[in-house]
mmCIF file of C-alpha atoms and ligand atoms in Angstrom:
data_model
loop_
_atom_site.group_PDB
_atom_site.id
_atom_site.type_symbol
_atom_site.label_atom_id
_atom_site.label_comp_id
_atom_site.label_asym_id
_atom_site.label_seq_id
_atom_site.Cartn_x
_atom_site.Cartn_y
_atom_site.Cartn_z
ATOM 1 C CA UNK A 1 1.590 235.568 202.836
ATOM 2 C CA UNK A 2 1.403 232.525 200.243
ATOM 3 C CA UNK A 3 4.561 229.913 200.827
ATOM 4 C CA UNK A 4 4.839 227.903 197.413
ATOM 5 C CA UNK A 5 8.576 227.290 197.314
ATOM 6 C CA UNK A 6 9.790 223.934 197.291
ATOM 7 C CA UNK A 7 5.881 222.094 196.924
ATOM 8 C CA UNK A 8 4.470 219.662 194.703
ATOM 9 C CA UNK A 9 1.417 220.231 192.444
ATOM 10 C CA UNK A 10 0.063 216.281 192.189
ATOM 11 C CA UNK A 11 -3.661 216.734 192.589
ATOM 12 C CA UNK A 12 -4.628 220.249 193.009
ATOM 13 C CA UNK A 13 -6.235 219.346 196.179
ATOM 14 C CA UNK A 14 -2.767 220.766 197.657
ATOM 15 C CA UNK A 15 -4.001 223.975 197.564
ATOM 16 C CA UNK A 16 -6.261 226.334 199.601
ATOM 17 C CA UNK A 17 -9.131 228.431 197.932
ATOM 18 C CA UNK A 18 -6.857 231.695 198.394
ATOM 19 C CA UNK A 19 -3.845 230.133 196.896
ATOM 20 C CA UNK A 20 -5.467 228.785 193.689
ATOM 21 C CA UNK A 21 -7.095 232.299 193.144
ATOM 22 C CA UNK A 22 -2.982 234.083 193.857
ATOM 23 C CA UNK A 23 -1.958 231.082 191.230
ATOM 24 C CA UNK A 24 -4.281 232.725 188.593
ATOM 25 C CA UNK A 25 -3.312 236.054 189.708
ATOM 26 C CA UNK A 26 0.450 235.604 189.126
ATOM 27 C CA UNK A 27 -0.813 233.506 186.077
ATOM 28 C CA UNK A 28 -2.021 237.235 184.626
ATOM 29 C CA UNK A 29 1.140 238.694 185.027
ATOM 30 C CA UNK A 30 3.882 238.996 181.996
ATOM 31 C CA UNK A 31 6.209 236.516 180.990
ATOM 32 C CA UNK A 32 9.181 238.046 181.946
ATOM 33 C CA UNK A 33 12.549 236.640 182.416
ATOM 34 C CA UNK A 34 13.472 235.795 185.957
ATOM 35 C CA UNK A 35 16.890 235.964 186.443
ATOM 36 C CA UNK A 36 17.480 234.110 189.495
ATOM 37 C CA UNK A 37 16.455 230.638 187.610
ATOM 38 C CA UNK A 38 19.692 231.116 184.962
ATOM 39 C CA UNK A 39 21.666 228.113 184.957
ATOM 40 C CA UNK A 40 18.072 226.189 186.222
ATOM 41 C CA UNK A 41 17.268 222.826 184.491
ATOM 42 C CA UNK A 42 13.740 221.026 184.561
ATOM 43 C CA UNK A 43 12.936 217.653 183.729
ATOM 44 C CA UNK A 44 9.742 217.007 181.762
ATOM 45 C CA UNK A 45 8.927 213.393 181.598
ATOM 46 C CA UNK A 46 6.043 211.879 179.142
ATOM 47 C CA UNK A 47 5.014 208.201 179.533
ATOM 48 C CA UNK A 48 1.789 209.360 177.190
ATOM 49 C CA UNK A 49 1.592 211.363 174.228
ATOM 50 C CA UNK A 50 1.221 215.107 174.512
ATOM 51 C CA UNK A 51 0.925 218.330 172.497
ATOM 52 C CA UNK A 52 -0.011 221.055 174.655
ATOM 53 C CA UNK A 53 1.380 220.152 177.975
ATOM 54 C CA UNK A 54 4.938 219.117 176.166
ATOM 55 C CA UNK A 55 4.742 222.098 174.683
ATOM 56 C CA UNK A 56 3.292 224.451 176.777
ATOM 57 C CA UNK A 57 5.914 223.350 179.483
ATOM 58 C CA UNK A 58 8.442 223.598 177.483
ATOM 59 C CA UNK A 59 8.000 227.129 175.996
ATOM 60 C CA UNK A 60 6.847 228.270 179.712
ATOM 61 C CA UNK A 61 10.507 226.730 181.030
ATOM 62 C CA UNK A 62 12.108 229.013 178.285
ATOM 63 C CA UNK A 63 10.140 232.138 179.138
ATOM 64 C CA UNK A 64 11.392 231.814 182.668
ATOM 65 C CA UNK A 65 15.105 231.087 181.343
ATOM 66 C CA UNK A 66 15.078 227.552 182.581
ATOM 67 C CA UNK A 67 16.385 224.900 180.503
ATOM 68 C CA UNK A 68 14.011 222.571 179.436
ATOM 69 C CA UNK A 69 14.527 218.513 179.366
ATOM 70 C CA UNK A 70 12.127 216.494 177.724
ATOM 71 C CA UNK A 71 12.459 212.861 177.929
ATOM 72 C CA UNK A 72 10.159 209.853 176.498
ATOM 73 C CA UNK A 73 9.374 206.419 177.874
ATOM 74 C CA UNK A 74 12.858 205.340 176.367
ATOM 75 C CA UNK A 75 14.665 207.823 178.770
ATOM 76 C CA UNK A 76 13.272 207.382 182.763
ATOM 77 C CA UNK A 77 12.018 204.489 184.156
ATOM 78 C CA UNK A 78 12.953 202.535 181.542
ATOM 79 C CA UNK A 79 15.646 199.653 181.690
ATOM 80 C CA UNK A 80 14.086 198.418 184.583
ATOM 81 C CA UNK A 81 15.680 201.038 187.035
ATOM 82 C CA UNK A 82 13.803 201.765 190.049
ATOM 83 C CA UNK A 83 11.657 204.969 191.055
ATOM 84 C CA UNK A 84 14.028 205.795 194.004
ATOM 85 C CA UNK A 85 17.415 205.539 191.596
ATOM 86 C CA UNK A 86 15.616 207.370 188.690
ATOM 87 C CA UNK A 87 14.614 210.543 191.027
ATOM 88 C CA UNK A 88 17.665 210.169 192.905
ATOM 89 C CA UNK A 89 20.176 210.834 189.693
ATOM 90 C CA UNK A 90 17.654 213.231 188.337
ATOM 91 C CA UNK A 91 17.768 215.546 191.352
ATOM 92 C CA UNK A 92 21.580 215.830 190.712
ATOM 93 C CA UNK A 93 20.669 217.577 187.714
ATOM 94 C CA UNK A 94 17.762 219.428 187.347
ATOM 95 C CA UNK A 95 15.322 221.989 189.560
ATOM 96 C CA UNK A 96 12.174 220.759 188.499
ATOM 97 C CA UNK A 97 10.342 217.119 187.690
ATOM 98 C CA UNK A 98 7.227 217.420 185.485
ATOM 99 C CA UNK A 99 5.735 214.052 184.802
ATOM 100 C CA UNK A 100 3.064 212.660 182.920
ATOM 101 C CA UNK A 101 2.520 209.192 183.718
ATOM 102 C CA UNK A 102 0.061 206.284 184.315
ATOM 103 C CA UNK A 103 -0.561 205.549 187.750
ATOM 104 C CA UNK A 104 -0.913 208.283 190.083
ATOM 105 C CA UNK A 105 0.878 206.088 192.650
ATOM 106 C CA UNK A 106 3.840 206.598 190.225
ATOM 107 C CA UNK A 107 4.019 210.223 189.925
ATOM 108 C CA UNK A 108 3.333 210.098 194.152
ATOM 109 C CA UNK A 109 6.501 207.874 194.465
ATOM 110 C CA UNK A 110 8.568 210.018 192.378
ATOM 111 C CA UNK A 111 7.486 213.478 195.639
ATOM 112 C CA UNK A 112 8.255 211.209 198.088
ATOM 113 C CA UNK A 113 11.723 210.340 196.453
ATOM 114 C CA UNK A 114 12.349 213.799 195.185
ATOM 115 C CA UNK A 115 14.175 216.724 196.858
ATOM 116 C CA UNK A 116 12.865 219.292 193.994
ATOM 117 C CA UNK A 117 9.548 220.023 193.383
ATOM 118 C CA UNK A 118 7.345 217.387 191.828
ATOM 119 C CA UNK A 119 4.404 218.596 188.928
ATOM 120 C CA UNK A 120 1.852 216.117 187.919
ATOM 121 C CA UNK A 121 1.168 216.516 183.839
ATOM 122 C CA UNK A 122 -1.241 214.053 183.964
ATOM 123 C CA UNK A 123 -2.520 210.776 185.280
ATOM 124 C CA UNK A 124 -4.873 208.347 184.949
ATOM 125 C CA UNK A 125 -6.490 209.866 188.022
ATOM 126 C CA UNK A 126 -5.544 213.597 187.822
ATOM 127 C CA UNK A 127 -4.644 216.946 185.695
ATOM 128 C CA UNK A 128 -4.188 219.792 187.821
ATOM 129 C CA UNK A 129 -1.924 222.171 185.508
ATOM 130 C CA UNK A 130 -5.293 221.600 183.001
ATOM 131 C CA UNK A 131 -7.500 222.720 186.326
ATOM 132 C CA UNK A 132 -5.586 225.552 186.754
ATOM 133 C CA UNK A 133 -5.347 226.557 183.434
ATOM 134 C CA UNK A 134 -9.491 226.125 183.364
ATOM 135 C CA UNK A 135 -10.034 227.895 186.502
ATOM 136 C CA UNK A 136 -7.992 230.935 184.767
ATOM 137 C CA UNK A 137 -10.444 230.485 181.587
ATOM 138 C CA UNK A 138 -13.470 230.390 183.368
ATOM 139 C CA UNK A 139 -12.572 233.511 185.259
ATOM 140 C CA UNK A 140 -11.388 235.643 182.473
ATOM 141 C CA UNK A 141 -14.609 234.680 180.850
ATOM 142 C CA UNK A 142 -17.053 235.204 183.603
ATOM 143 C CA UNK A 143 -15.439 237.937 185.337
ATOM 144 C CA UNK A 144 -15.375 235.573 188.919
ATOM 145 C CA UNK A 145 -15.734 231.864 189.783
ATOM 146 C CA UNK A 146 -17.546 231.738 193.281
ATOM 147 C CA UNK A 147 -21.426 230.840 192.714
ATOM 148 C CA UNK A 148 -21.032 229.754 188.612
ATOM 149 C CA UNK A 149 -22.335 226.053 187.897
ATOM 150 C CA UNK A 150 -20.364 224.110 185.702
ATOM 151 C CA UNK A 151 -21.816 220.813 183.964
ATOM 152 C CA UNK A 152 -19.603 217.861 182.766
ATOM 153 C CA UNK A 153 -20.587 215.591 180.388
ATOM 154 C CA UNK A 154 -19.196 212.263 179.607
ATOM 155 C CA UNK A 155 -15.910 209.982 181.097
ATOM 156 C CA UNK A 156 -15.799 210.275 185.033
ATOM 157 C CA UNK A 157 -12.046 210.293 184.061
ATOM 158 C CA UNK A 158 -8.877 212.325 185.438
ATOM 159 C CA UNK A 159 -10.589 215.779 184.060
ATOM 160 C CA UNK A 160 -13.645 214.756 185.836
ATOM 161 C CA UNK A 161 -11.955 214.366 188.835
ATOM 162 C CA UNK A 162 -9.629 217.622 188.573
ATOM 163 C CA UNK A 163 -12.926 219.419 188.031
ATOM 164 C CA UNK A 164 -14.691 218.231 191.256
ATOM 165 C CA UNK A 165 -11.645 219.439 192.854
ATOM 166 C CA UNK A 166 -11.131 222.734 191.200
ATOM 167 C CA UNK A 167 -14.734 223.398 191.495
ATOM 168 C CA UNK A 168 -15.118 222.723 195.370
ATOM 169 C CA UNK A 169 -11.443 224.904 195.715
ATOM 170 C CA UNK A 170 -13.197 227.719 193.855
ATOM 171 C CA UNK A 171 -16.624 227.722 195.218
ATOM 172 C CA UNK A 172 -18.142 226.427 191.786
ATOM 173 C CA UNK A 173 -21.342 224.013 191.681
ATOM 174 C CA UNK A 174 -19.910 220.996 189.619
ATOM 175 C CA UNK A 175 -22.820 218.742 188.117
ATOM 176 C CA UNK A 176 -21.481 215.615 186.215
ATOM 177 C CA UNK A 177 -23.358 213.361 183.845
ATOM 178 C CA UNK A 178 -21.803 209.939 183.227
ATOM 179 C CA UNK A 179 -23.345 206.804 181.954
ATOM 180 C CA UNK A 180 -23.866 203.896 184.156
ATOM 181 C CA UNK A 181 -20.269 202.479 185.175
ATOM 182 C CA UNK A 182 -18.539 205.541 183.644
ATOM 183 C CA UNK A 183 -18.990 207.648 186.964
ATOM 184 C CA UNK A 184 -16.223 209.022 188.655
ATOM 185 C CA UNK A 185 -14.701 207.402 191.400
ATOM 186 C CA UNK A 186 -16.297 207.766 194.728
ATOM 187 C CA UNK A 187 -13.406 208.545 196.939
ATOM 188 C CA UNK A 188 -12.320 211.584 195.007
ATOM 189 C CA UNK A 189 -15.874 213.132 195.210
ATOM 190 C CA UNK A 190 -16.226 212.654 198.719
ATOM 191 C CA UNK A 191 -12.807 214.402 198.799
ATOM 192 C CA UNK A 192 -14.236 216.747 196.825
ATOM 193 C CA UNK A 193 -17.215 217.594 199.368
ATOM 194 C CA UNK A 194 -14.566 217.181 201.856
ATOM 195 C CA UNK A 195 -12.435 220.359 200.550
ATOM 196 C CA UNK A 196 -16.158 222.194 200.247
ATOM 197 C CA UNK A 197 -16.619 221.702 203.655
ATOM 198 C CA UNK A 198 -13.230 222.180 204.541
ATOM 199 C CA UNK A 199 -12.865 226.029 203.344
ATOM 200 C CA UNK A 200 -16.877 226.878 203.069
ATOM 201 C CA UNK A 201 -16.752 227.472 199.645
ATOM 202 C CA UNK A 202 -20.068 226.880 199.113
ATOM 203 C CA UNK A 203 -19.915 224.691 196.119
ATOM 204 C CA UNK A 204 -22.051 222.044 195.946
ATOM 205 C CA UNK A 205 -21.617 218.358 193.698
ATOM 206 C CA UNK A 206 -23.968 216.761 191.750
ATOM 207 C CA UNK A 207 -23.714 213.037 189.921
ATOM 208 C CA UNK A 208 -26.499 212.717 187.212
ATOM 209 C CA UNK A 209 -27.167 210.340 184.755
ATOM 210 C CA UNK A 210 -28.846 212.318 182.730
ATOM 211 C CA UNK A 211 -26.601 215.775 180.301
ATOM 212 C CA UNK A 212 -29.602 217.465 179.735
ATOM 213 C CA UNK A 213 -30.062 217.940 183.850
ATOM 214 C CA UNK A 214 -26.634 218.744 184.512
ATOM 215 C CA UNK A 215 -26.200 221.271 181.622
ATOM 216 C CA UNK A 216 -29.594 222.863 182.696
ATOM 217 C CA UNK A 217 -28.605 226.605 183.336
ATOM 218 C CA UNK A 218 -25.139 226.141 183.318
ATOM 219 C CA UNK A 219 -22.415 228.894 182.793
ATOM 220 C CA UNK A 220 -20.040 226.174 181.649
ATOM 221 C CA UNK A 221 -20.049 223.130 179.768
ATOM 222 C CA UNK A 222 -17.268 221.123 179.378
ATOM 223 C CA UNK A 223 -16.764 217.559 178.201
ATOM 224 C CA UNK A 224 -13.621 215.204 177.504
ATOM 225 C CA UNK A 225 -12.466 212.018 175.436
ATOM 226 C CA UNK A 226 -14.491 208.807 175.741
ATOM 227 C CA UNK A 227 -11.621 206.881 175.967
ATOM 228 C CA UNK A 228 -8.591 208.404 177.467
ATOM 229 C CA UNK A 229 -5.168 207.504 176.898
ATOM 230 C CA UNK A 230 -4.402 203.845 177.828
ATOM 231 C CA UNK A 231 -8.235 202.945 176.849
ATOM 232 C CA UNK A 232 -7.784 203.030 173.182
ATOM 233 C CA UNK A 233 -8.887 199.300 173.251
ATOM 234 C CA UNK A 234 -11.929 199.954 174.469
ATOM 235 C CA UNK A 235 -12.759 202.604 172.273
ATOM 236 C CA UNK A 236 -15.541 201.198 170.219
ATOM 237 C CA UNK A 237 -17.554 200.072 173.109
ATOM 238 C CA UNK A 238 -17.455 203.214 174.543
ATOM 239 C CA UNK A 239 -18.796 205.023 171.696
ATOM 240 C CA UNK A 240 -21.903 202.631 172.131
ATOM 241 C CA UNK A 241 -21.600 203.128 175.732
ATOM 242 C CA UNK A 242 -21.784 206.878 175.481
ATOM 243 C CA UNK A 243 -24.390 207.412 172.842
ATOM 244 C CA UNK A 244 -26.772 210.010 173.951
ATOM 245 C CA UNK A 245 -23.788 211.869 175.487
ATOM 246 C CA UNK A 246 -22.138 214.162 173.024
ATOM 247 C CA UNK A 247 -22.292 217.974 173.318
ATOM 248 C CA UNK A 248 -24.214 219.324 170.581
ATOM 249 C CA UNK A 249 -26.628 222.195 169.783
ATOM 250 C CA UNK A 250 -29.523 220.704 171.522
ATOM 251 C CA UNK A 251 -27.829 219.628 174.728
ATOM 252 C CA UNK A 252 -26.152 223.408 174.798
ATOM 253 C CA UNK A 253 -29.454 225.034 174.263
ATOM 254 C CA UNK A 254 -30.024 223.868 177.462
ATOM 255 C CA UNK A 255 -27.393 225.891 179.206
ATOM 256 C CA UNK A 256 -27.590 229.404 180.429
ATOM 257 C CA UNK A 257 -27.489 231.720 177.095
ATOM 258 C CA UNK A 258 -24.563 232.538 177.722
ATOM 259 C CA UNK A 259 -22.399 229.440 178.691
ATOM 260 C CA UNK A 260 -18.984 228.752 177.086
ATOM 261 C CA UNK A 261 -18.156 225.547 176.150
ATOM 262 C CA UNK A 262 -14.887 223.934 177.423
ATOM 263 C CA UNK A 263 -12.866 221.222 176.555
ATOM 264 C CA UNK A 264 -8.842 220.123 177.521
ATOM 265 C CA UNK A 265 -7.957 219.092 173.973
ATOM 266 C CA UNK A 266 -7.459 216.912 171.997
ATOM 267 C CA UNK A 267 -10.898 216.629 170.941
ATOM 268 C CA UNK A 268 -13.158 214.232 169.232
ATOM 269 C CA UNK A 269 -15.085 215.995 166.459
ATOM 270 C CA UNK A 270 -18.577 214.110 165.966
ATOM 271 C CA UNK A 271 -17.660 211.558 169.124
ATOM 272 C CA UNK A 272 -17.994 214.150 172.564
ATOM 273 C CA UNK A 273 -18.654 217.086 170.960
ATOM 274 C CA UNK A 274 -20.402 218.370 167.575
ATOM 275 C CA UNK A 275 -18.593 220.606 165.594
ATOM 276 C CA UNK A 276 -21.396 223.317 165.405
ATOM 277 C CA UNK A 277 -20.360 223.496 169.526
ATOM 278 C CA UNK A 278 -16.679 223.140 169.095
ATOM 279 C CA UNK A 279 -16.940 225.837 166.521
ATOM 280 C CA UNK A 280 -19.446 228.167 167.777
ATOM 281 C CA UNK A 281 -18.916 231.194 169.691
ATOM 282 C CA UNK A 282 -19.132 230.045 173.105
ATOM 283 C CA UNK A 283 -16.238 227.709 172.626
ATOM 284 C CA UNK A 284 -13.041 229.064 174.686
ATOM 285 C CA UNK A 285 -11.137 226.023 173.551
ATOM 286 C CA UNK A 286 -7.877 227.692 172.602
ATOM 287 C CA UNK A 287 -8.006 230.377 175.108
ATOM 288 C CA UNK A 288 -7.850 227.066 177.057
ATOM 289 C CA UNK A 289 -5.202 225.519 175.667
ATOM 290 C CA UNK A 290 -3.183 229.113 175.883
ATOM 291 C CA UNK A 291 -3.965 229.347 179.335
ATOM 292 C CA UNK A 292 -2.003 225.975 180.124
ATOM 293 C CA UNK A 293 0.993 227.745 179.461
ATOM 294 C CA UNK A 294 0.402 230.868 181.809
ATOM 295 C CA UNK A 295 -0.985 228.723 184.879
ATOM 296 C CA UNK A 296 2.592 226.906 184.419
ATOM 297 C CA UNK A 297 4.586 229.272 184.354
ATOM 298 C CA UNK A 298 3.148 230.888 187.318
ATOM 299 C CA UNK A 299 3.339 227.486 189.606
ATOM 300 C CA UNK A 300 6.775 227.351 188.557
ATOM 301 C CA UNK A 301 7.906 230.468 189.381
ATOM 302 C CA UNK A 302 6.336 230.343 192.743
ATOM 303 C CA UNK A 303 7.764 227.211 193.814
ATOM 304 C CA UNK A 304 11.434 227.807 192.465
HETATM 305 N N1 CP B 401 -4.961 218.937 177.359
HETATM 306 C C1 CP B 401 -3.783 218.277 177.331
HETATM 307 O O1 CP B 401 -3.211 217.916 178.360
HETATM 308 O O2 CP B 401 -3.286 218.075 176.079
HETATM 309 P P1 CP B 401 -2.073 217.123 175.691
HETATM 310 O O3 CP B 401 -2.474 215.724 176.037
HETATM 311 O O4 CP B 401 -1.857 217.348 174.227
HETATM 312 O O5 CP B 401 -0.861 217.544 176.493
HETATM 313 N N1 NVA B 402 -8.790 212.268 179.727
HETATM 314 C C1 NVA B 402 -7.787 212.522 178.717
HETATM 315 C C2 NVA B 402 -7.201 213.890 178.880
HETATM 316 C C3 NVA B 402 -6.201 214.259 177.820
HETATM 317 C C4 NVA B 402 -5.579 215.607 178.057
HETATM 318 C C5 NVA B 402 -6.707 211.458 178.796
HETATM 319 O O1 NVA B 402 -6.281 211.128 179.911
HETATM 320 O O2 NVA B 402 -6.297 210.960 177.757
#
């Protein structure tokens, strides 16, 4: 028996191998209308800019007949009012706090404060509604998840991260090729091997330098922005930085035959990934994006 009521999503790593795979499950299941959240309010916070998490969250809140709230930086945490203050008057109102923010420290102090369940929509470190929502992709695509081998080329960013996680929760060999000083951050992939070891699932992690090594027979290939949001200064040296590193043709041919190609969104046309990849049949890129919206709105309605 799964107990999801009442708990945060901030990492992913919250979750045991059995409960990510009844996640998906319920994730399959119609959107129907659940009466017992009428009258329910959630409050969906972005910091950043977003398209498909605003809006996926949004629409997923209506299917569920919760009332959706979606504020800007002008709204919380603005005015210099504390975390603790913020949470507290939110609590008063609403069921649910979705946050995208900068920090992940910030979207931690905002659980500890908060009586009613806490969802990260992205930080700097971490995007575990966009692991989920993978996780679902992958398996609808390749019929399971235990044993596959998924490459990652580029930014050892917050997707980078989320898949180490996902893939050790799921039993899936995650090989990631970063340049020099673009690697992801060593804590979170020993946490990574740590959650492998934890549950057995067999999945083993792999830091390369090199694409064409960690794409070689892979059943997935996913990349992400260069420079996420809150780098945008640096974006011209990293497109020097990670030359050699886009997903094209070549690098794909490299893959098992037949790999899909994965990516969160937005993309970078010509920058991470060539359009003849982006565009090409093995790109589940908007079955992606779709799936955002079902892996939401089935880790909402198990923890309300
Ligand atoms: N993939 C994703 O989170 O997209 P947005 O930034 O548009 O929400
Ligand atoms: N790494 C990207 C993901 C966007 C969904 C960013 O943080 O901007």
């Amino acid at each position: 028996m799964h107990t999801f009521k009442g708990r945060d999503l901030l990492t992913l790593a919250e979750l045991t191998p059995d409960e990510v795979a009844h996640v998906l499950d319920v994730a399959e299941e119609p959107a129907d209308k659940r009466p017992e959240f009428e009258g329910a309010s959630a409050a969906l916070i972005f910091m950043k800019p977003s398209l498909r998490t605003r809006v996926s969250f949004e629409a997923g809140c209506v299917q569920l007949g919760i009332h959706p709230i979606v504020m800007g930086p002008h709204d919380a945490f603005s005015r210099h009012e504390t975390v603790h203050d913020t949470v507290k008057v939110l609590e008063r109102y609403v069921e649910l706090i979705v946050l995208r923010t900068f920090a992940h420290s910030h979207v931690e102090e905002v659980a500890e404060h908060a009586s009613v369940p806490v969802i990260n929509a992205l930080t700097d470190e971490y995007h575990p509604c966009q692991g989920l929502a993978d996780l679902l992709t992958i398996r609808q695509h390749k019929g399971a998840l235990q044993g596959l081998k998924l490459a990652y080329v580029g930014d050892g960013n917050n997707m980078a991260h989320t898949y180490l996680i996902a893939g050790a929760l799921a039993g899936i060999d995650v090989s990631i090729a970063s340049p020099a000083g673009y690697e992801p951050q060593a804590s979170v992939v020993e946490q990574a091997r740590a959650i492998a070891a934890r549950y057995g699932t067999g999945s083993t992690l792999q830091l390369l330098g090199d694409p064409a090594a960690a794409v070689s027979g892979a059943d997935v290939v996913v990349t992400d922005t260069w420079a996420s949001m809150g780098q945008e200064e640096e974006h011209a040296r990293r497109l020097q930085d990670f030359a050699g590193y886009s997903v094209d043709e070549e690098l794909m041919s490299r893959a098992d035959p037949s790999a899909i190609f994965m990516h969160c969104l937005p993309a970078h046309r010509g920058e991470e990934v060539a359009d003849e990849v982006i565009d090409s049949a093995a790109s589940v890129v908007f079955d992606e994006a779709e799936n955002r919206l079902h892996a939401q709105r089935a880790w909402i309605s198990l923890v309300l």
